[in-house]
Each structure stands twice: as structure tokens, then as C-alpha cells.
Amino acid sequence: MANQDTPDTTRDARLEARVSAAQKRLLRQAAALSGRTLSEFVVAGAQDAARRVLAEHASVRLSREEQRVFVQALLNPPEPNARRKRAAEAYRRRTGAKPKTSGSASARILAKSKVEKEVVRETQAAELSERLAVEVQTHEKALGAD
């Protein structure tokens, strides 16, 4: 069974592992049941495990609360403390980078997104208020009909 992950299917690298006799029997039996040689079975299993580990480390999974905190930190970053200000100044001196001004494009985009978010919140609040009013009227009518 050739390695289908790479165009180069020649196997010129060697991998050795010391296992107990019981482990080797277990692996050999599983390989036979799957219709593979022992080497094919072990390499396929190691590749699958390697892919899982790499996939787990390639992305960050956050709970809903962690997502909320992360987004809030992006949208409303805290004011830089003295240490961060010194680090930014040292970076600017070292690289020649210019300090960002409040008139920068990113600041304007952020300000615009904050305004848009506020409009969305107000719209959602108005819609919720309207739905609640309808619910109250419906319940009041139902109670009055008794």
C-alpha cells in the first residue's frame, strides 16, 4: 500500500520502534484482520495519529464564553499600560514605524463598526420590545375572555 499523501511514493526512509512481544502480537493480529502488512498497519496508524495531533494544534477551539471574551477584547481593547507603551515605543525606534493616529483607516473602520453594532443593538431591542408588547396584549385578551 503506497503512501498517497505525497507524489514521491518511494520508501527510502526507515523507522524503527521497540515494542513488547504482546504489543507486536496485537499489532500483527490487527494488521492481518485489516488485510495489511504489519508495516502498513503501523505506518497508517501513526500517520492518522500524527494528522489528528496536527489538526488539534492547527486551530483554536473556544467555548461560547471564551469566544465572547475574545471578541470583546478585540472590539474594546484595554488601554495600554506603561509596559506596553514602552514596548511600542521601543519597537517604533527599532523599526522606524510611525505611531498610529486616531485618524487611521483601522480606527475609522473600528469606530464605524461600533456605531453599526449600536444601531443593531437598538434595532434588536426595539423588535424585542414590540414582541413583548404583542405577547402582553395577547395574554391580557386571553385573561379578559375568561
mmCIF file of C-alpha atoms in Angstrom:
data_model
loop_
_atom_site.group_PDB
_atom_site.id
_atom_site.type_symbol
_atom_site.label_atom_id
_atom_site.label_comp_id
_atom_site.label_asym_id
_atom_site.label_seq_id
_atom_site.Cartn_x
_atom_site.Cartn_y
_atom_site.Cartn_z
ATOM 1 C CA MET A 1 0.000 0.000 0.000
ATOM 2 C CA ALA A 2 1.727 3.183 -1.202
ATOM 3 C CA ASN A 3 1.670 6.444 0.703
ATOM 4 C CA GLN A 4 -0.925 8.535 -1.103
ATOM 5 C CA ASP A 5 -0.108 11.754 0.756
ATOM 6 C CA THR A 6 2.924 12.616 -1.340
ATOM 7 C CA PRO A 7 3.729 12.289 -5.018
ATOM 8 C CA ASP A 8 7.016 10.562 -4.094
ATOM 9 C CA THR A 9 5.933 7.045 -3.183
ATOM 10 C CA THR A 10 9.406 5.573 -2.861
ATOM 11 C CA ARG A 11 10.067 4.457 0.649
ATOM 12 C CA ASP A 12 13.674 5.223 1.351
ATOM 13 C CA ALA A 13 13.403 6.391 4.967
ATOM 14 C CA ARG A 14 13.442 3.883 7.783
ATOM 15 C CA LEU A 15 11.554 3.981 11.082
ATOM 16 C CA GLU A 16 12.225 1.529 13.891
ATOM 17 C CA ALA A 17 10.466 1.041 17.189
ATOM 18 C CA ARG A 18 10.992 -1.305 20.109
ATOM 19 C CA VAL A 19 7.778 -2.951 21.296
ATOM 20 C CA SER A 20 6.971 -5.765 23.676
ATOM 21 C CA ALA A 21 6.116 -9.213 22.357
ATOM 22 C CA ALA A 22 2.488 -8.679 23.422
ATOM 23 C CA GLN A 23 2.288 -5.374 21.562
ATOM 24 C CA LYS A 24 3.742 -6.953 18.432
ATOM 25 C CA ARG A 25 1.204 -9.825 18.582
ATOM 26 C CA LEU A 26 -1.630 -7.322 18.999
ATOM 27 C CA LEU A 27 -0.445 -5.193 16.083
ATOM 28 C CA ARG A 28 0.191 -8.212 13.847
ATOM 29 C CA GLN A 29 -3.302 -9.609 14.573
ATOM 30 C CA ALA A 30 -4.971 -6.250 13.857
ATOM 31 C CA ALA A 31 -2.933 -5.839 10.673
ATOM 32 C CA ALA A 32 -3.971 -9.302 9.456
ATOM 33 C CA LEU A 33 -7.644 -8.589 10.176
ATOM 34 C CA SER A 34 -7.419 -5.333 8.204
ATOM 35 C CA GLY A 35 -5.684 -7.001 5.255
ATOM 36 C CA ARG A 36 -2.423 -5.083 5.630
ATOM 37 C CA THR A 37 1.135 -5.952 6.404
ATOM 38 C CA LEU A 38 2.377 -5.129 9.875
ATOM 39 C CA SER A 39 4.440 -2.235 8.498
ATOM 40 C CA GLU A 40 1.495 -0.807 6.520
ATOM 41 C CA PHE A 41 -0.770 -1.092 9.562
ATOM 42 C CA VAL A 42 1.702 0.618 11.916
ATOM 43 C CA VAL A 43 2.566 3.402 9.452
ATOM 44 C CA ALA A 44 -1.120 4.080 8.677
ATOM 45 C CA GLY A 45 -1.928 4.232 12.392
ATOM 46 C CA ALA A 46 0.996 6.539 13.090
ATOM 47 C CA GLN A 47 0.003 8.783 10.173
ATOM 48 C CA ASP A 48 -3.592 9.000 11.407
ATOM 49 C CA ALA A 49 -2.417 9.872 14.914
ATOM 50 C CA ALA A 50 0.007 12.472 13.528
ATOM 51 C CA ARG A 51 -2.746 14.084 11.443
ATOM 52 C CA ARG A 52 -5.056 14.276 14.481
ATOM 53 C CA VAL A 53 -2.364 15.904 16.624
ATOM 54 C CA LEU A 54 -1.506 18.400 13.880
ATOM 55 C CA ALA A 55 -5.183 19.225 13.292
ATOM 56 C CA GLU A 56 -5.737 19.798 17.021
ATOM 57 C CA HIS A 57 -2.842 22.243 17.094
ATOM 58 C CA ALA A 58 -3.770 23.987 13.842
ATOM 59 C CA SER A 59 -6.947 25.535 15.201
ATOM 60 C CA VAL A 60 -8.127 27.077 18.418
ATOM 61 C CA ARG A 61 -11.420 25.940 19.867
ATOM 62 C CA LEU A 62 -13.105 28.253 22.326
ATOM 63 C CA SER A 63 -16.207 27.825 24.429
ATOM 64 C CA ARG A 64 -19.036 30.305 23.844
ATOM 65 C CA GLU A 65 -17.897 32.335 26.856
ATOM 66 C CA GLU A 66 -14.277 32.319 25.683
ATOM 67 C CA GLN A 67 -15.439 33.440 22.209
ATOM 68 C CA ARG A 68 -17.426 36.290 23.760
ATOM 69 C CA VAL A 69 -14.482 37.432 25.889
ATOM 70 C CA PHE A 70 -12.114 37.197 22.908
ATOM 71 C CA VAL A 71 -14.372 39.250 20.625
ATOM 72 C CA GLN A 72 -14.963 41.823 23.362
ATOM 73 C CA ALA A 73 -11.195 42.176 23.819
ATOM 74 C CA LEU A 74 -10.816 42.738 20.067
ATOM 75 C CA LEU A 75 -13.669 45.229 19.841
ATOM 76 C CA ASN A 76 -12.932 47.033 23.116
ATOM 77 C CA PRO A 77 -9.213 46.603 23.810
ATOM 78 C CA PRO A 78 -7.992 47.855 27.169
ATOM 79 C CA GLU A 79 -5.880 50.981 27.284
ATOM 80 C CA PRO A 80 -2.204 50.058 27.044
ATOM 81 C CA ASN A 81 -0.405 50.089 30.377
ATOM 82 C CA ALA A 82 3.024 51.683 30.886
ATOM 83 C CA ARG A 83 4.883 48.483 29.964
ATOM 84 C CA ARG A 84 3.010 48.141 26.656
ATOM 85 C CA LYS A 85 3.612 51.807 25.859
ATOM 86 C CA ARG A 86 7.356 51.375 26.481
ATOM 87 C CA ALA A 87 7.404 48.224 24.316
ATOM 88 C CA ALA A 88 5.590 50.022 21.484
ATOM 89 C CA GLU A 89 7.995 52.950 21.680
ATOM 90 C CA ALA A 90 10.999 50.599 21.641
ATOM 91 C CA TYR A 91 9.531 48.815 18.617
ATOM 92 C CA ARG A 92 8.999 52.121 16.777
ATOM 93 C CA ARG A 93 12.582 53.211 17.500
ATOM 94 C CA ARG A 94 13.969 49.871 16.366
ATOM 95 C CA THR A 95 11.880 49.584 13.171
ATOM 96 C CA GLY A 96 11.199 53.215 12.293
ATOM 97 C CA ALA A 97 7.454 52.521 12.404
ATOM 98 C CA LYS A 98 5.206 55.514 12.924
ATOM 99 C CA PRO A 99 2.686 55.633 15.766
ATOM 100 C CA LYS A 100 -0.911 55.005 14.778
ATOM 101 C CA THR A 101 -3.166 58.009 14.930
ATOM 102 C CA SER A 102 -6.856 58.102 15.658
ATOM 103 C CA GLY A 103 -7.398 59.162 12.051
ATOM 104 C CA SER A 104 -6.018 55.886 10.694
ATOM 105 C CA ALA A 105 -8.168 53.729 8.445
ATOM 106 C CA SER A 106 -8.342 50.949 11.021
ATOM 107 C CA ALA A 107 -9.548 53.373 13.696
ATOM 108 C CA ARG A 108 -12.242 54.713 11.350
ATOM 109 C CA ILE A 109 -13.366 51.175 10.498
ATOM 110 C CA LEU A 110 -13.472 50.246 14.171
ATOM 111 C CA ALA A 111 -15.451 53.389 15.019
ATOM 112 C CA LYS A 112 -17.867 52.662 12.173
ATOM 113 C CA SER A 113 -18.311 49.061 13.310
ATOM 114 C CA LYS A 114 -19.053 50.250 16.869
ATOM 115 C CA VAL A 115 -21.714 52.631 15.568
ATOM 116 C CA GLU A 116 -23.199 49.882 13.391
ATOM 117 C CA LYS A 117 -23.224 47.489 16.335
ATOM 118 C CA GLU A 118 -25.050 50.065 18.451
ATOM 119 C CA VAL A 119 -27.654 50.529 15.712
ATOM 120 C CA VAL A 120 -28.124 46.752 15.524
ATOM 121 C CA ARG A 121 -28.492 46.550 19.319
ATOM 122 C CA GLU A 122 -31.057 49.336 19.320
ATOM 123 C CA THR A 123 -32.986 47.679 16.480
ATOM 124 C CA GLN A 124 -32.948 44.329 18.275
ATOM 125 C CA ALA A 125 -34.095 45.983 21.486
ATOM 126 C CA ALA A 126 -36.957 47.719 19.658
ATOM 127 C CA GLU A 127 -38.009 44.446 17.995
ATOM 128 C CA LEU A 128 -37.894 42.618 21.317
ATOM 129 C CA SER A 129 -39.908 45.376 22.979
ATOM 130 C CA GLU A 130 -42.511 45.170 20.207
ATOM 131 C CA ARG A 131 -42.772 41.376 20.508
ATOM 132 C CA LEU A 132 -43.162 41.643 24.274
ATOM 133 C CA ALA A 133 -45.929 44.221 23.864
ATOM 134 C CA VAL A 134 -47.781 41.881 21.494
ATOM 135 C CA GLU A 135 -47.336 38.986 23.948
ATOM 136 C CA VAL A 136 -48.681 41.105 26.824
ATOM 137 C CA GLN A 137 -51.704 42.155 24.740
ATOM 138 C CA THR A 138 -52.363 38.550 23.765
ATOM 139 C CA HIS A 139 -52.242 37.409 27.392
ATOM 140 C CA GLU A 140 -54.386 40.309 28.555
ATOM 141 C CA LYS A 141 -57.039 39.421 25.946
ATOM 142 C CA ALA A 142 -56.899 35.773 26.984
ATOM 143 C CA LEU A 143 -57.352 36.704 30.644
ATOM 144 C CA GLY A 144 -60.193 39.110 29.818
ATOM 145 C CA ALA A 145 -62.053 36.409 27.882
ATOM 146 C CA ASP A 146 -62.308 34.147 30.959
#
